[in-house]
CSV table of C-alpha atoms in Angstrom, one decimal:
chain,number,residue,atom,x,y,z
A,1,UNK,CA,142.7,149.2,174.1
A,2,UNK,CA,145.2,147.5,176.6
A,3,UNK,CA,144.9,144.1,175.0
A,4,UNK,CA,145.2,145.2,171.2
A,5,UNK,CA,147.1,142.9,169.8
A,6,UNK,CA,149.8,144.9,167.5
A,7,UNK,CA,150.8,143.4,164.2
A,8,UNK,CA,153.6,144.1,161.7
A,9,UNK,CA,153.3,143.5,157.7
A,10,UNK,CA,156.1,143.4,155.7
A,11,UNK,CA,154.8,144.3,152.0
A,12,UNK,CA,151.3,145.6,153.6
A,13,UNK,CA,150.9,147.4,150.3
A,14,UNK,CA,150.8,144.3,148.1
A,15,UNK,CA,148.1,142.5,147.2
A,16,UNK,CA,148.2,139.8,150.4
A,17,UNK,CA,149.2,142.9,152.5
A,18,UNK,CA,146.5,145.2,152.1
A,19,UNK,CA,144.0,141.8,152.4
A,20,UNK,CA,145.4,140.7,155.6
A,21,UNK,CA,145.3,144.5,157.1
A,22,UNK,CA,141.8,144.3,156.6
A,23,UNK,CA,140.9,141.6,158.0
A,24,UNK,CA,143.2,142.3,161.0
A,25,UNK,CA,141.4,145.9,161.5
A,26,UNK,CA,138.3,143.8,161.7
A,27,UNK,CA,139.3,141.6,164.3
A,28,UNK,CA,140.9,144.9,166.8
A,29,UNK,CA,144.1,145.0,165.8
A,30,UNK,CA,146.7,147.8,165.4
A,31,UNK,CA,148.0,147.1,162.3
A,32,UNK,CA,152.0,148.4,161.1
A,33,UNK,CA,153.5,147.8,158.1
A,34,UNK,CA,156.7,148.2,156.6
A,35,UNK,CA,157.1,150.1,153.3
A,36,UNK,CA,160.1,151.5,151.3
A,37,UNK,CA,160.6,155.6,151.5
A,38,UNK,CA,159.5,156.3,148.3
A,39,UNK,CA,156.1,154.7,148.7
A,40,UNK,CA,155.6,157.1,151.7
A,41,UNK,CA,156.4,160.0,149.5
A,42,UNK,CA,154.2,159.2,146.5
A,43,UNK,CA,151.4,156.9,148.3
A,44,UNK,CA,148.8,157.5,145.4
A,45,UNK,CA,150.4,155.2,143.2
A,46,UNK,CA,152.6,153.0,145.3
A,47,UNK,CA,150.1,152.1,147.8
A,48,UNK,CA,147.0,152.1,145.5
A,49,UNK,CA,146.2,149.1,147.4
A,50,UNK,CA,145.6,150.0,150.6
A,51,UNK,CA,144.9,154.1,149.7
A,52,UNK,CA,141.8,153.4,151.5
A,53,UNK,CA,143.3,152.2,154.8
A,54,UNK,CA,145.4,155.1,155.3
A,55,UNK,CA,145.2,156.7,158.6
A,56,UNK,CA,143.8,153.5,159.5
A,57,UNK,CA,147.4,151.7,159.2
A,58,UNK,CA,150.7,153.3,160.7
A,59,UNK,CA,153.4,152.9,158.1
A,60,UNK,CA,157.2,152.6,159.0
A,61,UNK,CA,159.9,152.7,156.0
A,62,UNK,CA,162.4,150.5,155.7
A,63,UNK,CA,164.2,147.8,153.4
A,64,UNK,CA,164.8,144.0,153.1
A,65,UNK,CA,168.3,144.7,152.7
A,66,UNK,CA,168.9,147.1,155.3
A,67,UNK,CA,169.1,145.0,158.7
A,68,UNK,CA,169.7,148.3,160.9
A,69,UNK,CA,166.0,149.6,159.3
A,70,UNK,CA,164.4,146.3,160.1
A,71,UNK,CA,165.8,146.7,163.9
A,72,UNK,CA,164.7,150.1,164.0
A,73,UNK,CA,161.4,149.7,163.2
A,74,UNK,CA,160.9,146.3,165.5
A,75,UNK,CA,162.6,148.1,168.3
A,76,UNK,CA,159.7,150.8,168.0
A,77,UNK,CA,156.7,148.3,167.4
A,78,UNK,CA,157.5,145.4,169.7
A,79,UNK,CA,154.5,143.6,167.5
A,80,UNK,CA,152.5,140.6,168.9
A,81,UNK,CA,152.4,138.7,165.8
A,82,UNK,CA,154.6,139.6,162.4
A,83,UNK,CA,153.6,138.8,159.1
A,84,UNK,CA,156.5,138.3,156.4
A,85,UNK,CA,154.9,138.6,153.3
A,86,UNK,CA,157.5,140.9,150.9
A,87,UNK,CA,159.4,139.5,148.5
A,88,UNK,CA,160.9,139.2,144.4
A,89,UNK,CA,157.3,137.0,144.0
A,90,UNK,CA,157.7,137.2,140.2
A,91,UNK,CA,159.0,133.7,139.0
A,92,UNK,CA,159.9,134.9,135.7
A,93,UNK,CA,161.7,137.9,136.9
A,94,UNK,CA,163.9,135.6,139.3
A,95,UNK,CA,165.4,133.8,136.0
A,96,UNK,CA,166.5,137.0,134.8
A,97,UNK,CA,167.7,138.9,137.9
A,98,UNK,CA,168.3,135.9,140.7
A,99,UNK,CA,171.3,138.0,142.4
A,100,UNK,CA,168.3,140.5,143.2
A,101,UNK,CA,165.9,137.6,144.1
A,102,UNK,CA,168.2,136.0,146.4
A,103,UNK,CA,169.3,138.7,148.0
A,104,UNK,CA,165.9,140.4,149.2
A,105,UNK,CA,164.0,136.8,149.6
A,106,UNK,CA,166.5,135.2,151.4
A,107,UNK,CA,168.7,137.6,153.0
A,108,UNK,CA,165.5,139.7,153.9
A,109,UNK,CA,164.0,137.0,155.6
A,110,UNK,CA,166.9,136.4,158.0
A,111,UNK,CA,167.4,139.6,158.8
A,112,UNK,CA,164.1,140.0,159.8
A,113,UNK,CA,164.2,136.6,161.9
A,114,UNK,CA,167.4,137.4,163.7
A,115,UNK,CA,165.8,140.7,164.4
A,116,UNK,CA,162.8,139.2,165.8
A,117,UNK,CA,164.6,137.1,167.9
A,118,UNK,CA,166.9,139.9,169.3
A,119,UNK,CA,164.1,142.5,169.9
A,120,UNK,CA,160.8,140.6,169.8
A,121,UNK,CA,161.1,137.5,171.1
A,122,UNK,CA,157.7,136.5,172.0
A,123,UNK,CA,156.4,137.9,168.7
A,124,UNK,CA,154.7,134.9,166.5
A,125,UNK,CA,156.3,134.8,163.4
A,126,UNK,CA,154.6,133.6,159.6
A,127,UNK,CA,157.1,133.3,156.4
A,128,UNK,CA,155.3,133.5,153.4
A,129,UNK,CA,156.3,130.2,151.7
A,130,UNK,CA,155.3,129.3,148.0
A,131,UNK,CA,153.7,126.2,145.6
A,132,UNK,CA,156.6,126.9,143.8
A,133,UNK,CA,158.8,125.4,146.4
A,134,UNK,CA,157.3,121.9,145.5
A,135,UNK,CA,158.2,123.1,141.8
A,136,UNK,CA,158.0,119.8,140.0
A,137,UNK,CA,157.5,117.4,142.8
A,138,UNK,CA,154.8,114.6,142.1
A,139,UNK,CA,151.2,116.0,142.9
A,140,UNK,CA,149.4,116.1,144.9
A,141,UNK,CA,151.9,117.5,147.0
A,142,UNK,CA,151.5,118.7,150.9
A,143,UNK,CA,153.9,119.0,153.9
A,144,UNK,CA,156.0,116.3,153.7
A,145,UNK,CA,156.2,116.4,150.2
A,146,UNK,CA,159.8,116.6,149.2
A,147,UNK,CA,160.8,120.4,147.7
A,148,UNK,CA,161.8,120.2,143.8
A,149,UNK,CA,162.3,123.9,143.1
A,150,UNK,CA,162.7,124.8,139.1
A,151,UNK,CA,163.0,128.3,139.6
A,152,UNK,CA,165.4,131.3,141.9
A,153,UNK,CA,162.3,132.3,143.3
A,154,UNK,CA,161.9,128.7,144.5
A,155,UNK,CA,164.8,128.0,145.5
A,156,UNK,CA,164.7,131.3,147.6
A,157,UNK,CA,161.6,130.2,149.1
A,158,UNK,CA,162.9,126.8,150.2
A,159,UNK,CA,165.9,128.8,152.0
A,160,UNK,CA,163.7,131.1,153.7
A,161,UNK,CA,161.1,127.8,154.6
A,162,UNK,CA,164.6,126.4,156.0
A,163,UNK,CA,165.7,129.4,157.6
A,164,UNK,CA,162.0,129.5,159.6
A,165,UNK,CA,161.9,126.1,160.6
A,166,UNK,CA,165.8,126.6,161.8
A,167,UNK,CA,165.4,130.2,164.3
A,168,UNK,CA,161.6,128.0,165.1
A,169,UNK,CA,163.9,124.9,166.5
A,170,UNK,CA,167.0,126.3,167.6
A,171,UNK,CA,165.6,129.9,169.1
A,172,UNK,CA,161.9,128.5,170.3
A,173,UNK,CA,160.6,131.1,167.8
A,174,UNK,CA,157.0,130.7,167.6
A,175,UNK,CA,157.1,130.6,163.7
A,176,UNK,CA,155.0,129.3,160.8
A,177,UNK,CA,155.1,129.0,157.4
A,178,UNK,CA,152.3,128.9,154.9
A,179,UNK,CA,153.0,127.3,151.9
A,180,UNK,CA,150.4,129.3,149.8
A,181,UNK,CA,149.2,128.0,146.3
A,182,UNK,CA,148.4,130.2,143.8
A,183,UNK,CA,145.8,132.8,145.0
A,184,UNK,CA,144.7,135.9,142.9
A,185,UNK,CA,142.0,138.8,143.2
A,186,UNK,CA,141.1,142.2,141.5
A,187,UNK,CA,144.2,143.2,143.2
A,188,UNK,CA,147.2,141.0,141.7
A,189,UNK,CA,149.7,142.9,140.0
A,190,UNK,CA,149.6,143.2,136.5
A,191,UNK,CA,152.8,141.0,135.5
A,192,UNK,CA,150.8,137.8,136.7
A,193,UNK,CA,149.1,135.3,133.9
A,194,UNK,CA,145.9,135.7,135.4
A,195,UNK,CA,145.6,139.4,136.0
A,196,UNK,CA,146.8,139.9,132.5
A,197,UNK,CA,143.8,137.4,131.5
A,198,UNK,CA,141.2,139.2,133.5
A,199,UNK,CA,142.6,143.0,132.0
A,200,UNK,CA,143.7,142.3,128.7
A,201,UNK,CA,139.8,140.5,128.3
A,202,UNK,CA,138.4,143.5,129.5
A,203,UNK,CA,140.5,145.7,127.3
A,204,UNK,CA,139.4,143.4,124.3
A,205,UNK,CA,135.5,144.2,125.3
A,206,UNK,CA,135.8,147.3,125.0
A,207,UNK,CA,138.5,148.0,121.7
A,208,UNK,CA,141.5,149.3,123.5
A,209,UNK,CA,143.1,146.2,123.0
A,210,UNK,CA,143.5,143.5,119.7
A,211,UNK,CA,145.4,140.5,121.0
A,212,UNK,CA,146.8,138.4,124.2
A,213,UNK,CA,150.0,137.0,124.2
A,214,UNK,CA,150.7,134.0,126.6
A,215,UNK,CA,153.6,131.5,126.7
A,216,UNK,CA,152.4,127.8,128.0
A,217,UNK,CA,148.7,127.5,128.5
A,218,UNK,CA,148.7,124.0,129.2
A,219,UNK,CA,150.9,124.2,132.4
A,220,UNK,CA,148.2,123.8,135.7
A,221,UNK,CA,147.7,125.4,138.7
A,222,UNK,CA,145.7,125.6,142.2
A,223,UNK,CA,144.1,128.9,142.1
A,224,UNK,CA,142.3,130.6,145.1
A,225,UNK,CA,141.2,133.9,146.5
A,226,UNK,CA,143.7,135.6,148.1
A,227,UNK,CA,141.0,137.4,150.5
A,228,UNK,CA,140.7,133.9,151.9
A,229,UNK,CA,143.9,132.5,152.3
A,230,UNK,CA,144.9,135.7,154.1
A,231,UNK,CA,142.9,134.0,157.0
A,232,UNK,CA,144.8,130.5,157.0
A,233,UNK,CA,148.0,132.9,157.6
A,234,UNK,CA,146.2,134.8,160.5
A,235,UNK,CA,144.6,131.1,161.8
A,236,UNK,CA,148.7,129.5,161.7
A,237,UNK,CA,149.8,132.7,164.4
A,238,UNK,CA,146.6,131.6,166.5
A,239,UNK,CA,148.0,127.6,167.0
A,240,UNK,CA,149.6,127.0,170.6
A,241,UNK,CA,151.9,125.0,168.6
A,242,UNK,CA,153.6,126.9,165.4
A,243,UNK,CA,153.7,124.7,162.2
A,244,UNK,CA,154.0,124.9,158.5
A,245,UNK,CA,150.9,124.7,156.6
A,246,UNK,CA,150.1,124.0,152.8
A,247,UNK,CA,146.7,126.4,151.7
A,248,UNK,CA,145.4,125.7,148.7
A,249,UNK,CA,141.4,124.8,146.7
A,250,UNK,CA,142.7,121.0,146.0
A,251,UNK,CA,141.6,121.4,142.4
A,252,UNK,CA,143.9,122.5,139.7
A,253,UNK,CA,142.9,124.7,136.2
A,254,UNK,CA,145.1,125.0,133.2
A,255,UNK,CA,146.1,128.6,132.1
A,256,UNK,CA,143.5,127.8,129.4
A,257,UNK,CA,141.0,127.0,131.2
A,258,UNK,CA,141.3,130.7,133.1
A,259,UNK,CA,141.7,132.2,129.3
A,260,UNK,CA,138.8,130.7,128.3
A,261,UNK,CA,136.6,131.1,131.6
A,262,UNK,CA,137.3,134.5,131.2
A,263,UNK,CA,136.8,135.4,127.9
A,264,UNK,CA,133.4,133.3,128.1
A,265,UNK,CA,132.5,135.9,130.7
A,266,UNK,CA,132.4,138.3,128.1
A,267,UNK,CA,131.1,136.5,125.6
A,268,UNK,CA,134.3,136.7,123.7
A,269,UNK,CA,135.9,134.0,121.8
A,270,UNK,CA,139.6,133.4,123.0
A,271,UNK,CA,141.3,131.9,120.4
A,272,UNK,CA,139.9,135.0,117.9
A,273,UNK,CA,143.2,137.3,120.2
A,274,UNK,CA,145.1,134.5,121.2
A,275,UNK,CA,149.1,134.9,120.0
A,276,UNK,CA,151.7,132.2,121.9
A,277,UNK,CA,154.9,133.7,122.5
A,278,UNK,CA,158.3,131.6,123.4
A,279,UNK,CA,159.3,135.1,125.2
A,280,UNK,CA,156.8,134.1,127.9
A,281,UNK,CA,157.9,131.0,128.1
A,282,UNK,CA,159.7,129.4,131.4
A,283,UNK,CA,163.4,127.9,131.1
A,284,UNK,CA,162.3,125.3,133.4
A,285,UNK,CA,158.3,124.6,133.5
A,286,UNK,CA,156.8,123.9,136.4
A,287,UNK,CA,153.7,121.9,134.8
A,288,UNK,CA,151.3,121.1,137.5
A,289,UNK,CA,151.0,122.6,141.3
A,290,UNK,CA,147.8,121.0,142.9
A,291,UNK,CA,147.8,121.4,146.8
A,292,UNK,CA,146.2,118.9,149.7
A,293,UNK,CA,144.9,120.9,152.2
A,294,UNK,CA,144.2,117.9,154.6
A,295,UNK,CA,146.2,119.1,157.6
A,296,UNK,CA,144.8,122.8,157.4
A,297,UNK,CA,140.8,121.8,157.6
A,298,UNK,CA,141.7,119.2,160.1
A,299,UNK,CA,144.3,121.6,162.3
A,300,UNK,CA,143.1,125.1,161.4
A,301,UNK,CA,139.4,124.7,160.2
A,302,UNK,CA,140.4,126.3,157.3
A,303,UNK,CA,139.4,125.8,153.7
A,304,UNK,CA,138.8,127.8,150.8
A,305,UNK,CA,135.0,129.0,149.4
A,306,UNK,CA,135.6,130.6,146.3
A,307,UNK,CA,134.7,128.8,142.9
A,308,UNK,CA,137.2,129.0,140.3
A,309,UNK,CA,134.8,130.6,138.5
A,310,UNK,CA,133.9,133.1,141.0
A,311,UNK,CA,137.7,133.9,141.3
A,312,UNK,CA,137.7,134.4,137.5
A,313,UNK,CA,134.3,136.6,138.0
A,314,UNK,CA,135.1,138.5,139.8
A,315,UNK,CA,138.8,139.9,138.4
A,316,UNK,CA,137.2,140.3,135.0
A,317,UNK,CA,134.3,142.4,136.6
A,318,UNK,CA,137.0,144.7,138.2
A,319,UNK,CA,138.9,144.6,135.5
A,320,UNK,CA,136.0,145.7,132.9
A,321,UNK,CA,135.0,148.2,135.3
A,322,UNK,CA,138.6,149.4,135.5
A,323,UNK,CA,138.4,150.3,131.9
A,324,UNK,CA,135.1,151.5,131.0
A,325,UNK,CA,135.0,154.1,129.2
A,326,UNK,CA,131.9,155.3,131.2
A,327,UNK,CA,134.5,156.3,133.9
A,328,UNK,CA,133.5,153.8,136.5
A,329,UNK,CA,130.2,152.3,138.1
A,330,UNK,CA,129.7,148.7,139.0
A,331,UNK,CA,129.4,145.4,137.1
A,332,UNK,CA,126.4,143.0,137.0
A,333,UNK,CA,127.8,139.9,138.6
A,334,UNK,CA,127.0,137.7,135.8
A,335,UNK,CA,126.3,134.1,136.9
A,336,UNK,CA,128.4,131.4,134.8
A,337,UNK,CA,127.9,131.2,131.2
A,338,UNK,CA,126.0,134.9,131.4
A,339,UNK,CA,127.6,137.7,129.5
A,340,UNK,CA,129.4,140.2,131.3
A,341,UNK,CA,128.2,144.2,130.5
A,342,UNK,CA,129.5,147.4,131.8
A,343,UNK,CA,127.3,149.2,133.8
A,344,UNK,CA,127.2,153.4,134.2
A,345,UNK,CA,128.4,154.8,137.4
A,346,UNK,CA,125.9,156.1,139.8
């Protein structure tokens, strides 16, 4: 089509990626994404998450930390609109490895700006900011809330957030940043708190597992769908005007409150599994993220739909269909306080 607008995703195969290609193929678009070599060569396992958009996607390798394979592939796109969304996203891996955090978070994203400027000027540009930039900043907290990072990953995000805001005012780049809160879905990786709820729950209904080991329960978060807030990234690139945007539900839960939602779900008792471990545990806690999302209904008409406990729903149903031993089928959609069942596959 002569209008298609062309995008680029950097870390399309994560769980935001593959969310926001979606709903990008849905709206016309021709949808790149950047990917390392090795996911190329063994797609099966490193882009479960978007196995089903293959052929539908065109997939370019390259690295953070190469700046000549980020030109390259700009060069050949020339996108409309690019979507920086990879990154070290694991806050507890960033205490112990923030030489690696810094250097793909940071250094990543200004590589990727200076090549945007160089070869795409006219591309709109969206940095994948985090909650965890407002670390342990008074809550609520929104866009003029002051940044108290207690973590690398933080701090990396704040540099990145600076370094947007910087190539936005001194190079007239049209870019935004979207300071996401906490958003999950059947597709978060494994090494988050609540994916390990939702699979370590399922695992516990049906005997392949005995226990669940968490660090801080009490500490509070803003949880969301991440199918959602996908679209307040794709509504920030549509603004005459680029801008930096807190998405978020404006309600917080404690990791307690997920344990226990999800458990519920499946008519388990939580506290029957429940071992706390200091290994899980945070050098520096941030206790309570809670965002206000007053500037992105009013600006972008954006808000988020999902119910905490539809979020919670929904990754235990995945996650108890994941590992049935029937080998598959769907799972009744149990409304709150209903018991969760495996059902056969078709």
């Amino acid at each position: 089509m002569a209008n298609q607008k062309r995008a680029l995703i950097t870390g399309i195969s994560g769980q935001d990626g593959s969310y926001l290609s979606e709903l990008l193929l849905e709206k016309g678009y021709e949808v790149h994404g950047i990917v390392r070599r090795v996911a190329i060569e063994d797609p099966q396992h490193r882009l479960s998450r978007i196995h089903h958009l293959l052929g539908k996607v065109h997939l370019h390798a390259a690295s953070l930390e190469s700046y000549p394979s980020l030109m390259k592939v700009v060069a050949a796109v020339q996108p409309d609109e690019v979507y920086h969304l990879a990154a070290q996203s694991y806050v507890s891996y960033s205490f112990e490895d923030e030489f690696s955090t810094f250097e793909v978070n940071v250094n990543g994203t200004h590589y990727l700006l200076s090549t945007c400027r160089d070869l795409a000027p006219k591309a709109r540009f969206y940095f994948a900011g985090s909650s965890e930039m407002f670390g342990s900043a008074p809550a609520p907290q929104n866009e003029l809330t002051a940044f108290r990072p207690r973590s690398a990953y933080g701090i990396s995000k704040v540099a990145g957030y600076h370094l947007t805001r910087n190539y936005r005012e001194a190079y007239h780049l049209h870019a935004s940043c979207g300071m996401l809160y906490n958003h999950e879905s059947p597709r978060r990786g494994m090494e988050f708190v609540t994916r390990k709820i939702s699979s370590v729950a399922a695992q516990i209904k049906l005997g392949l597992a005995t226990e669940i080991r968490l660090g801080n329960p009490e500490a509070k978060r803003d949880w969301g769908h991440a199918r959602e807030y996908v679209e307040g990234m794709w509504r920030m690139l549509q603004q005459d005007e680029p801008d930096d945007y807190v998405i978020a539900t404006g309600e917080t839960h404690s990791v307690r409150e997920f344990l226990e939602c999800a458990f519920g779900l499946l008519g388990l008792d939580p506290y029957k599994y429940l071992v706390l471990d200091e290994r899980f545990l945070r050098p520096a806690e941030v206790d309570v993220l809670l965002g206000d999302t007053t500037k992105a209904r009013q600006r972008l008409g954006w808000s988020a739909k999902t119910t905490f406990t539809e979020l919670v729903r929904d990754m235990v149903s995945s996650d108890l269909n994941l590992y049935s031993r029937t080998g598959g089928g769907e799972i009744s959609a149990a409304p709150a306080g209903r018991v969760l069942q495996p059902t056969t596959g078709k």
